[in-house]
Structure formats: structure tokens, C-alpha cells
Amino acid sequence: MLYLALTSPTLPLWTLDEYAETRLAQRVSMISGVAQVQVLGAQKYSVHVQMDPHAMASRQVGSRDETALKNWNVNCRPGR
């Protein structure tokens, strides 16, 4: 087993996570004999959306579009 810890006094955690996922994990997984690579402690960036029903209606954006957004957002909390 090999554990690596990434830290930075200047970069946000989501940037370190992206680097670990896209650079380190992919390269380590290509090493002969490596069975599995996991990136733990991930902090993904999120998108916060506030929907105005009147603005949505004026742009002909309906509830189907809102449902699609909720389905793609794993951290969606109803009523927010």
C-alpha cells in the first residue's frame, strides 16, 4: 500500500482533488502490478443555483429543465 497526502498553503482543496484525480491517480494506475487507486477525502467544487420562477417563465425554461439540473446535482437539497 502507498498513501500520499497532498497539501497546499495557497491552492483550494478542490484544485488538489482535481490534480489527484486527473494526474496522480491515472499515472499510478498505469504502473504494472497496481490493482486499484483511490482518491480519498475529496472536496469537489459545487454550483449553487437560485431559480427565479418568473425569470424562468419569461425565458421559457420549465420544470423539466429544473428537474434535469437537480438530477445532475448530487448535493441538491429540496427546498433551497
Coordinates of N, CA and C in Angstrom, one line a residue:
M1 N 0.8 -1.2 0.0 CA 0.0 0.0 0.0 C 0.9 1.2 0.0
L2 N 0.3 2.2 -0.6 CA 1.0 3.5 -0.7 C 0.0 4.6 -0.4
Y3 N 0.3 5.5 0.5 CA -0.6 6.6 0.8 C 0.2 7.9 0.5
L4 N -0.5 8.8 -0.2 CA 0.1 10.1 -0.5 C -0.9 11.2 0.1
A5 N -0.3 12.2 0.7 CA -1.1 13.3 1.2 C -0.7 14.5 0.5
L6 N -1.7 15.2 -0.1 CA -1.5 16.5 -0.8 C -1.9 17.6 0.1
T7 N -1.1 18.6 0.2 CA -1.5 19.9 0.9 C -0.9 21.0 0.2
S8 N -1.5 22.2 0.4 CA -1.0 23.4 -0.2 C -1.5 24.6 0.6
P9 N -0.6 25.5 0.9 CA -1.0 26.7 1.6 C -1.7 27.7 0.7
T10 N -1.6 27.5 -0.6 CA -2.2 28.5 -1.5 C -3.4 28.0 -2.4
L11 N -3.4 26.7 -2.7 CA -4.4 26.2 -3.6 C -5.6 25.7 -2.8
P12 N -6.8 25.9 -3.4 CA -8.0 25.4 -2.7 C -8.0 23.9 -2.8
L13 N -8.8 23.3 -1.8 CA -8.8 21.8 -1.8 C -9.3 21.2 -3.1
W14 N -10.3 21.8 -3.7 CA -10.9 21.2 -4.9 C -9.8 21.1 -6.0
T15 N -8.9 22.1 -6.0 CA -7.8 22.0 -7.0 C -6.9 20.9 -6.8
L16 N -6.6 20.6 -5.5 CA -5.7 19.5 -5.2 C -6.4 18.2 -5.5
D17 N -7.7 18.1 -5.3 CA -8.5 16.9 -5.6 C -8.5 16.7 -7.1
E18 N -8.7 17.7 -7.9 CA -8.7 17.6 -9.3 C -7.3 17.1 -9.8
Y19 N -6.2 17.6 -9.2 CA -4.9 17.2 -9.6 C -4.7 15.7 -9.2
A20 N -5.2 15.3 -8.0 CA -5.0 13.9 -7.6 C -5.8 13.0 -8.5
E21 N -7.0 13.4 -8.9 CA -7.8 12.5 -9.8 C -7.3 12.5 -11.2
T22 N -6.9 13.6 -11.8 CA -6.6 13.6 -13.2 C -5.1 13.4 -13.5
R23 N -4.3 13.6 -12.6 CA -2.8 13.4 -12.8 C -2.3 12.2 -12.1
L24 N -2.3 12.3 -10.8 CA -1.7 11.3 -10.0 C -2.3 9.9 -10.1
A25 N -3.6 9.8 -9.9 CA -4.3 8.6 -9.9 C -4.2 7.9 -11.2
Q26 N -4.3 8.6 -12.3 CA -4.3 8.0 -13.6 C -2.9 7.4 -13.9
R27 N -1.9 8.2 -13.5 CA -0.5 7.7 -13.7 C -0.1 6.5 -12.9
V28 N -0.5 6.6 -11.6 CA -0.2 5.5 -10.7 C -0.9 4.2 -11.1
S29 N -2.1 4.4 -11.6 CA -2.9 3.2 -12.0 C -2.3 2.5 -13.2
M30 N -1.4 3.1 -14.0 CA -0.8 2.5 -15.1 C 0.5 1.7 -14.8
I31 N 0.9 1.8 -13.5 CA 2.1 1.1 -13.1 C 1.8 -0.4 -13.0
S32 N 2.6 -1.2 -13.6 CA 2.4 -2.6 -13.5 C 2.3 -3.1 -12.1
G33 N 1.3 -3.9 -11.8 CA 1.1 -4.5 -10.5 C 0.2 -3.7 -9.6
V34 N -0.2 -2.5 -10.1 CA -1.2 -1.7 -9.3 C -2.6 -2.2 -9.6
A35 N -3.3 -2.6 -8.6 CA -4.6 -3.2 -8.8 C -5.7 -2.1 -8.7
Q36 N -5.5 -1.2 -7.8 CA -6.6 -0.2 -7.6 C -6.0 1.1 -7.1
V37 N -6.6 2.2 -7.5 CA -6.2 3.6 -7.0 C -7.4 4.3 -6.5
Q38 N -7.4 4.8 -5.3 CA -8.5 5.5 -4.7 C -8.0 6.9 -4.3
V39 N -8.8 7.9 -4.5 CA -8.6 9.2 -4.1 C -9.6 9.5 -3.0
L40 N -9.1 9.7 -1.7 CA -10.0 9.8 -0.6 C -9.9 11.3 -0.1
G41 N -11.0 11.6 0.6 CA -11.0 13.0 1.2 C -11.3 14.0 0.2
A42 N -11.9 13.7 -0.9 CA -12.2 14.6 -2.0 C -13.1 15.8 -1.6
Q43 N -12.8 16.9 -2.1 CA -13.6 18.1 -1.9 C -13.9 18.6 -3.3
K44 N -15.1 18.3 -3.8 CA -15.4 18.8 -5.1 C -16.0 20.2 -5.0
Y45 N -15.8 21.0 -6.0 CA -16.5 22.3 -6.1 C -17.9 22.1 -6.4
S46 N -18.7 23.0 -6.0 CA -20.2 22.9 -6.3 C -20.7 24.1 -7.0
V47 N -21.8 24.0 -7.6 CA -22.5 25.1 -8.2 C -23.8 25.4 -7.4
H48 N -24.0 26.6 -7.0 CA -25.2 27.0 -6.3 C -26.1 27.8 -7.2
V49 N -27.3 27.3 -7.3 CA -28.3 27.9 -8.3 C -29.5 28.4 -7.5
Q50 N -29.9 29.6 -7.8 CA -31.1 30.1 -7.2 C -32.0 30.4 -8.5
M51 N -33.2 29.8 -8.5 CA -34.1 29.9 -9.6 C -35.2 30.9 -9.3
D52 N -35.4 31.8 -10.2 CA -36.5 32.7 -10.2 C -37.6 32.2 -11.1
P53 N -38.7 31.8 -10.6 CA -39.8 31.2 -11.4 C -40.3 32.2 -12.5
H54 N -40.3 33.5 -12.2 CA -40.8 34.5 -13.1 C -39.8 34.6 -14.3
A55 N -38.5 34.7 -13.9 CA -37.5 34.8 -15.0 C -37.4 33.5 -15.8
M56 N -37.6 32.3 -15.2 CA -37.6 31.1 -15.9 C -38.8 31.1 -16.9
A57 N -40.0 31.5 -16.5 CA -41.1 31.5 -17.3 C -40.9 32.5 -18.5
S58 N -40.3 33.6 -18.3 CA -40.1 34.6 -19.4 C -39.1 34.1 -20.4
R59 N -38.3 33.2 -20.0 CA -37.3 32.6 -20.9 C -37.7 31.2 -21.4
Q60 N -38.9 30.8 -21.1 CA -39.5 29.5 -21.5 C -38.6 28.4 -21.0
V61 N -38.1 28.5 -19.8 CA -37.4 27.4 -19.1 C -38.4 26.8 -18.1
G62 N -38.7 25.5 -18.3 CA -39.8 24.9 -17.5 C -39.3 24.0 -16.4
S63 N -40.2 23.3 -15.8 CA -39.9 22.4 -14.7 C -39.0 21.2 -15.1
R64 N -39.1 20.8 -16.4 CA -38.3 19.7 -16.9 C -36.8 20.1 -16.9
D65 N -36.5 21.4 -17.2 CA -35.1 21.8 -17.1 C -34.6 21.9 -15.7
E66 N -35.5 22.3 -14.7 CA -35.2 22.3 -13.3 C -34.9 20.9 -12.8
T67 N -35.7 20.0 -13.2 CA -35.6 18.6 -12.8 C -34.3 18.0 -13.3
A68 N -33.9 18.4 -14.6 CA -32.6 17.9 -15.1 C -31.5 18.4 -14.3
L69 N -31.5 19.7 -13.9 CA -30.5 20.3 -13.1 C -30.4 19.5 -11.7
K70 N -31.5 19.3 -11.1 CA -31.5 18.5 -9.8 C -30.9 17.1 -10.0
N71 N -31.3 16.5 -11.1 CA -30.8 15.1 -11.3 C -29.3 15.1 -11.4
W72 N -28.7 16.1 -12.0 CA -27.2 16.1 -12.2 C -26.5 16.6 -11.0
N73 N -27.2 17.2 -10.0 CA -26.5 17.7 -8.8 C -26.7 16.7 -7.7
V74 N -25.7 16.0 -7.3 CA -25.8 15.0 -6.2 C -26.0 15.6 -4.8
N75 N -25.7 16.9 -4.7 CA -25.8 17.6 -3.4 C -27.1 18.4 -3.3
C76 N -28.0 18.2 -4.2 CA -29.2 19.0 -4.3 C -30.1 18.8 -3.0
R77 N -30.4 19.8 -2.3 CA -31.3 19.8 -1.2 C -32.6 20.4 -1.5
P78 N -33.7 19.6 -1.4 CA -35.0 20.2 -1.7 C -35.3 21.4 -0.8
G79 N -36.0 22.3 -1.4 CA -36.5 23.5 -0.6 C -35.5 24.6 -0.5
R80 N -34.4 24.5 -1.2 CA -33.3 25.5 -1.1 C -33.3 26.3 -2.4

